[in-house]
PDB file of C-alpha atoms in Angstrom:
ATOM      1  CA  UNK C  21      28.504 -17.016   1.180  1.00 88.00           C
ATOM      2  CA  UNK C  22      27.510 -19.819   3.117  1.00 88.00           C
ATOM      3  CA  UNK C  23      24.650 -21.371   1.774  1.00 89.00           C
ATOM      4  CA  UNK C  24      21.442 -20.385   0.615  1.00 88.00           C
ATOM      5  CA  UNK C  25      18.171 -21.909   1.201  1.00 85.00           C
ATOM      6  CA  UNK C  26      14.603 -21.900  -0.107  1.00 79.00           C
ATOM      7  CA  UNK C  27      11.353 -23.262   0.505  1.00 78.00           C
ATOM      8  CA  UNK C  28       8.520 -23.834  -2.408  1.00 76.00           C
ATOM      9  CA  UNK C  29       5.403 -25.100  -2.085  1.00 76.00           C
ATOM     10  CA  UNK C  30       5.106 -27.157  -5.077  1.00 83.00           C
ATOM     11  CA  UNK C  31       1.693 -26.733  -7.522  1.00 86.00           C
ATOM     12  CA  UNK C  32      -0.137 -29.624  -8.108  1.00 87.00           C
ATOM     13  CA  UNK C  33       0.036 -31.754 -11.364  1.00 87.00           C
ATOM     14  CA  UNK C  34      -3.933 -31.630 -12.422  1.00 89.00           C
ATOM     15  CA  UNK C  35      -3.753 -27.771 -11.739  1.00 91.00           C
ATOM     16  CA  UNK C  36      -2.870 -26.728 -15.163  1.00 90.00           C
ATOM     17  CA  UNK C  37      -5.216 -29.161 -16.990  1.00 91.00           C
ATOM     18  CA  UNK C  38      -7.971 -28.284 -14.967  1.00 91.00           C
ATOM     19  CA  UNK C  39      -8.114 -24.949 -15.423  1.00 91.00           C
ATOM     20  CA  UNK C  40      -7.469 -25.526 -19.298  1.00 91.00           C
ATOM     21  CA  UNK C  41     -10.593 -27.340 -18.623  1.00 91.00           C
ATOM     22  CA  UNK C  42     -12.304 -24.585 -16.889  1.00 90.00           C
ATOM     23  CA  UNK C  43     -11.336 -22.382 -19.935  1.00 90.00           C
ATOM     24  CA  UNK C  44     -12.525 -24.367 -23.070  1.00 90.00           C
ATOM     25  CA  UNK C  45     -15.784 -24.450 -20.380  1.00 89.00           C
ATOM     26  CA  UNK C  46     -16.259 -20.436 -20.567  1.00 90.00           C
ATOM     27  CA  UNK C  47     -15.208 -20.128 -17.014  1.00 91.00           C
ATOM     28  CA  UNK C  48     -12.875 -17.041 -16.214  1.00 92.00           C
ATOM     29  CA  UNK C  49     -10.858 -17.669 -13.577  1.00 93.00           C
ATOM     30  CA  UNK C  50      -9.117 -14.670 -11.397  1.00 94.00           C
ATOM     31  CA  UNK C  51      -6.296 -16.028  -8.600  1.00 94.00           C
ATOM     32  CA  UNK C  52      -6.707 -13.563  -5.175  1.00 93.00           C
ATOM     33  CA  UNK C  53      -4.139 -14.471  -3.011  1.00 91.00           C
ATOM     34  CA  UNK C  54      -2.387 -12.338  -0.077  1.00 90.00           C
ATOM     35  CA  UNK C  55       0.867 -13.607  -1.558  1.00 89.00           C
ATOM     36  CA  UNK C  56       3.461 -11.343  -2.625  1.00 92.00           C
ATOM     37  CA  UNK C  57       2.978 -10.515  -6.770  1.00 93.00           C
ATOM     38  CA  UNK C  58       6.177 -11.897  -7.853  1.00 92.00           C
ATOM     39  CA  UNK C  59       5.246 -15.012  -5.800  1.00 91.00           C
ATOM     40  CA  UNK C  60       1.695 -15.061  -7.826  1.00 92.00           C
ATOM     41  CA  UNK C  61       3.556 -14.490 -10.935  1.00 92.00           C
ATOM     42  CA  UNK C  62       5.254 -17.451 -10.490  1.00 91.00           C
ATOM     43  CA  UNK C  63       2.671 -19.695  -9.878  1.00 91.00           C
ATOM     44  CA  UNK C  64       0.441 -18.358 -12.115  1.00 93.00           C
ATOM     45  CA  UNK C  65       3.098 -19.126 -14.755  1.00 91.00           C
ATOM     46  CA  UNK C  66       3.828 -22.264 -13.708  1.00 91.00           C
ATOM     47  CA  UNK C  67      -0.339 -23.060 -14.345  1.00 92.00           C
ATOM     48  CA  UNK C  68      -0.941 -21.386 -17.682  1.00 91.00           C
ATOM     49  CA  UNK C  69      -2.883 -18.100 -15.729  1.00 92.00           C
ATOM     50  CA  UNK C  70      -1.232 -15.804 -17.220  1.00 91.00           C
ATOM     51  CA  UNK C  71      -0.998 -16.795 -21.230  1.00 86.00           C
ATOM     52  CA  UNK C  72      -3.698 -14.688 -21.935  1.00 81.00           C
ATOM     53  CA  UNK C  73      -2.706 -11.805 -23.995  1.00 84.00           C
ATOM     54  CA  UNK C  74      -3.064  -8.305 -21.790  1.00 88.00           C
ATOM     55  CA  UNK C  75      -3.138 -10.692 -18.627  1.00 91.00           C
ATOM     56  CA  UNK C  76      -3.543  -8.083 -16.072  1.00 93.00           C
ATOM     57  CA  UNK C  77      -1.587  -8.185 -12.977  1.00 95.00           C
ATOM     58  CA  UNK C  78      -2.855  -5.879  -9.818  1.00 95.00           C
ATOM     59  CA  UNK C  79      -1.905  -5.414  -6.079  1.00 95.00           C
ATOM     60  CA  UNK C  80      -4.251  -4.370  -3.327  1.00 94.00           C
ATOM     61  CA  UNK C  81      -3.159  -0.570  -3.026  1.00 95.00           C
ATOM     62  CA  UNK C  82      -3.278  -0.079  -7.025  1.00 95.00           C
ATOM     63  CA  UNK C  83      -7.147  -1.711  -6.843  1.00 95.00           C
ATOM     64  CA  UNK C  84      -7.645   0.716  -4.529  1.00 93.00           C
ATOM     65  CA  UNK C  85      -7.138   3.619  -6.080  1.00 95.00           C
ATOM     66  CA  UNK C  86      -9.038   2.568  -8.851  1.00 94.00           C
ATOM     67  CA  UNK C  87     -12.731   3.681  -9.432  1.00 94.00           C
ATOM     68  CA  UNK C  88     -15.741   1.494  -9.624  1.00 93.00           C
ATOM     69  CA  UNK C  89     -15.265   2.583 -13.795  1.00 94.00           C
ATOM     70  CA  UNK C  90     -11.394   1.668 -14.101  1.00 95.00           C
ATOM     71  CA  UNK C  91     -12.071  -1.557 -11.926  1.00 94.00           C
ATOM     72  CA  UNK C  92     -15.048  -2.059 -14.416  1.00 94.00           C
ATOM     73  CA  UNK C  93     -13.179  -1.918 -18.260  1.00 94.00           C
ATOM     74  CA  UNK C  94      -9.754  -4.017 -15.795  1.00 94.00           C
ATOM     75  CA  UNK C  95     -12.393  -6.979 -15.227  1.00 94.00           C
ATOM     76  CA  UNK C  96     -11.956  -8.978 -18.334  1.00 93.00           C
ATOM     77  CA  UNK C  97      -8.262  -8.749 -18.588  1.00 94.00           C
ATOM     78  CA  UNK C  98      -7.467  -9.653 -14.546  1.00 95.00           C
ATOM     79  CA  UNK C  99      -6.042 -12.571 -13.511  1.00 95.00           C
ATOM     80  CA  UNK C 100      -4.349 -11.998 -10.583  1.00 95.00           C
ATOM     81  CA  UNK C 101      -4.732  -9.702  -7.516  1.00 95.00           C
ATOM     82  CA  UNK C 102      -2.084  -9.885  -4.884  1.00 95.00           C
ATOM     83  CA  UNK C 103      -1.742  -8.619  -1.412  1.00 95.00           C
ATOM     84  CA  UNK C 104      -5.639  -8.642  -1.236  1.00 93.00           C
ATOM     85  CA  UNK C 105      -7.296  -7.434   2.013  1.00 90.00           C
ATOM     86  CA  UNK C 106      -9.955  -8.870   2.719  1.00 81.00           C
ATOM     87  CA  UNK C 107     -12.394  -6.363   1.135  1.00 91.00           C
ATOM     88  CA  UNK C 108     -10.645  -6.530  -1.992  1.00 94.00           C
ATOM     89  CA  UNK C 109     -11.997  -9.974  -2.637  1.00 93.00           C
ATOM     90  CA  UNK C 110     -15.892  -8.935  -1.936  1.00 94.00           C
ATOM     91  CA  UNK C 111     -15.202  -5.605  -4.135  1.00 95.00           C
ATOM     92  CA  UNK C 112     -14.571  -7.707  -6.828  1.00 96.00           C
ATOM     93  CA  UNK C 113     -17.321  -9.868  -6.060  1.00 95.00           C
ATOM     94  CA  UNK C 114     -19.468  -7.081  -6.415  1.00 96.00           C
ATOM     95  CA  UNK C 115     -17.906  -5.262  -9.635  1.00 96.00           C
ATOM     96  CA  UNK C 116     -18.247  -8.698 -11.513  1.00 96.00           C
ATOM     97  CA  UNK C 117     -22.114  -9.102 -10.668  1.00 96.00           C
ATOM     98  CA  UNK C 118     -22.901  -5.784 -11.595  1.00 95.00           C
ATOM     99  CA  UNK C 119     -21.359  -6.714 -14.835  1.00 94.00           C
ATOM    100  CA  UNK C 120     -23.966  -9.593 -14.973  1.00 94.00           C
ATOM    101  CA  UNK C 121     -21.290 -12.535 -14.576  1.00 94.00           C
ATOM    102  CA  UNK C 122     -21.986 -15.214 -12.802  1.00 93.00           C
ATOM    103  CA  UNK C 123     -19.600 -15.433 -10.019  1.00 94.00           C
ATOM    104  CA  UNK C 124     -18.128 -18.434  -7.666  1.00 93.00           C
ATOM    105  CA  UNK C 125     -15.535 -17.366  -5.213  1.00 93.00           C
ATOM    106  CA  UNK C 126     -13.236 -20.387  -3.358  1.00 90.00           C
ATOM    107  CA  UNK C 127     -11.870 -19.753   0.424  1.00 89.00           C
ATOM    108  CA  UNK C 128     -11.942 -21.249   3.605  1.00 88.00           C
ATOM    109  CA  UNK C 129     -10.672 -18.380   6.264  1.00 87.00           C
ATOM    110  CA  UNK C 130     -12.892 -15.763   8.262  1.00 88.00           C
ATOM    111  CA  UNK C 131     -12.063 -13.236   6.269  1.00 88.00           C
ATOM    112  CA  UNK C 132     -13.325 -14.612   3.311  1.00 90.00           C
ATOM    113  CA  UNK C 133     -16.925 -14.928   4.913  1.00 92.00           C
ATOM    114  CA  UNK C 134     -18.377 -11.314   2.664  1.00 93.00           C
ATOM    115  CA  UNK C 135     -17.155 -12.632  -0.523  1.00 93.00           C
ATOM    116  CA  UNK C 136     -18.554 -16.240  -0.085  1.00 93.00           C
ATOM    117  CA  UNK C 137     -21.833 -14.809   1.062  1.00 94.00           C
ATOM    118  CA  UNK C 138     -22.094 -12.336  -1.443  1.00 95.00           C
ATOM    119  CA  UNK C 139     -21.327 -14.749  -4.740  1.00 94.00           C
ATOM    120  CA  UNK C 140     -23.660 -16.887  -6.136  1.00 93.00           C
ATOM    121  CA  UNK C 141     -21.904 -19.726  -5.354  1.00 92.00           C
ATOM    122  CA  UNK C 142     -19.862 -19.659  -2.867  1.00 92.00           C
ATOM    123  CA  UNK C 143     -17.315 -22.928  -1.752  1.00 90.00           C
ATOM    124  CA  UNK C 144     -15.416 -23.314   1.647  1.00 90.00           C
ATOM    125  CA  UNK C 145     -12.555 -25.181   1.529  1.00 85.00           C
ATOM    126  CA  UNK C 146     -12.938 -28.612   3.578  1.00 79.00           C
ATOM    127  CA  UNK C 147     -10.072 -27.110   5.708  1.00 79.00           C
ATOM    128  CA  UNK C 148     -11.038 -23.940   6.085  1.00 81.00           C
ATOM    129  CA  UNK C 149     -12.957 -22.325   9.140  1.00 86.00           C
ATOM    130  CA  UNK C 150     -16.921 -22.831  10.277  1.00 89.00           C
ATOM    131  CA  UNK C 151     -17.377 -19.546   9.836  1.00 92.00           C
ATOM    132  CA  UNK C 152     -16.339 -19.848   5.739  1.00 89.00           C
ATOM    133  CA  UNK C 153     -18.337 -22.907   5.670  1.00 91.00           C
ATOM    134  CA  UNK C 154     -21.280 -21.009   7.209  1.00 91.00           C
ATOM    135  CA  UNK C 155     -21.173 -18.557   4.814  1.00 92.00           C
ATOM    136  CA  UNK C 156     -20.941 -20.729   1.545  1.00 90.00           C
ATOM    137  CA  UNK C 157     -23.522 -22.380  -0.243  1.00 90.00           C
ATOM    138  CA  UNK C 158     -21.311 -25.528  -0.895  1.00 88.00           C
ATOM    139  CA  UNK C 159     -18.300 -26.921   1.181  1.00 88.00           C
ATOM    140  CA  UNK C 160     -15.971 -29.461  -0.762  1.00 86.00           C
ATOM    141  CA  UNK C 161     -14.227 -32.141   0.966  1.00 85.00           C
ATOM    142  CA  UNK C 162     -10.776 -31.368  -0.246  1.00 84.00           C
ATOM    143  CA  UNK C 163      -8.731 -28.119  -1.570  1.00 81.00           C
ATOM    144  CA  UNK C 164      -8.313 -29.227  -4.984  1.00 84.00           C
ATOM    145  CA  UNK C 165      -9.141 -26.805  -7.867  1.00 86.00           C
ATOM    146  CA  UNK C 166      -9.623 -29.802 -10.332  1.00 88.00           C
ATOM    147  CA  UNK C 167     -12.749 -30.917  -7.450  1.00 88.00           C
ATOM    148  CA  UNK C 168     -14.318 -27.504  -8.377  1.00 88.00           C
ATOM    149  CA  UNK C 169     -13.999 -28.132 -11.933  1.00 89.00           C
ATOM    150  CA  UNK C 170     -15.407 -30.961 -11.824  1.00 89.00           C
ATOM    151  CA  UNK C 171     -18.191 -30.123  -9.709  1.00 86.00           C
ATOM    152  CA  UNK C 172     -18.798 -27.307 -12.541  1.00 87.00           C
ATOM    153  CA  UNK C 173     -18.863 -30.459 -14.989  1.00 89.00           C
ATOM    154  CA  UNK C 174     -21.431 -32.548 -12.885  1.00 90.00           C
ATOM    155  CA  UNK C 175     -23.560 -29.152 -12.417  1.00 88.00           C
ATOM    156  CA  UNK C 176     -23.695 -28.306 -15.866  1.00 91.00           C
ATOM    157  CA  UNK C 177     -24.765 -31.699 -16.836  1.00 94.00           C
ATOM    158  CA  UNK C 178     -27.611 -32.148 -14.334  1.00 94.00           C
ATOM    159  CA  UNK C 179     -29.113 -28.706 -15.859  1.00 94.00           C
ATOM    160  CA  UNK C 180     -28.641 -30.256 -19.124  1.00 96.00           C
ATOM    161  CA  UNK C 181     -30.240 -33.562 -18.098  1.00 97.00           C
ATOM    162  CA  UNK C 182     -33.310 -32.004 -16.211  1.00 97.00           C
ATOM    163  CA  UNK C 183     -33.923 -29.614 -19.513  1.00 96.00           C
ATOM    164  CA  UNK C 184     -34.230 -32.487 -22.006  1.00 96.00           C
ATOM    165  CA  UNK C 185     -36.538 -34.625 -19.694  1.00 96.00           C
ATOM    166  CA  UNK C 186     -38.705 -31.055 -19.033  1.00 96.00           C
ATOM    167  CA  UNK C 187     -38.615 -30.944 -22.676  1.00 95.00           C
ATOM    168  CA  UNK C 188     -39.575 -34.635 -23.000  1.00 95.00           C
ATOM    169  CA  UNK C 189     -42.626 -34.652 -20.627  1.00 94.00           C
ATOM    170  CA  UNK C 190     -43.967 -31.672 -22.242  1.00 94.00           C
ATOM    171  CA  UNK C 191     -43.679 -32.735 -26.301  1.00 90.00           C
TER     172      UNK C 191
END
């Protein structure tokens, strides 16, 4: 044995705290990645995504074998979809919307465009392709998850302020 080399892409420090804030706000986060299932699990453990009892991890091939009814029953527990193909993200968006969920999707590639377009709120990353940006409703200037959580906070605050203003004006 001559040696071992490893490469790691460290998780940003603020992700775990942002994930916890999103949970407290009632946002259900699902990771959809093209990475290997074990890589996705390791990242999810680091950020606390798999702490929910009964958390479900699927691969694209397992998702492909599921009927729409099976997928609908698995969605509340689904936390990770690994080795995802471009249309897997779109299928998940459509399945969540069929359940009456409001769906926000992030993406940066051309293959994310169908899901970004279908989602109630498409969030393109600033470093992404022009196709992803055109398909999205919002373009983020950075690629941080904490920016998305902060945007949710600002959006909800603005909505509540508009409600209060209208109520004040009507009374």
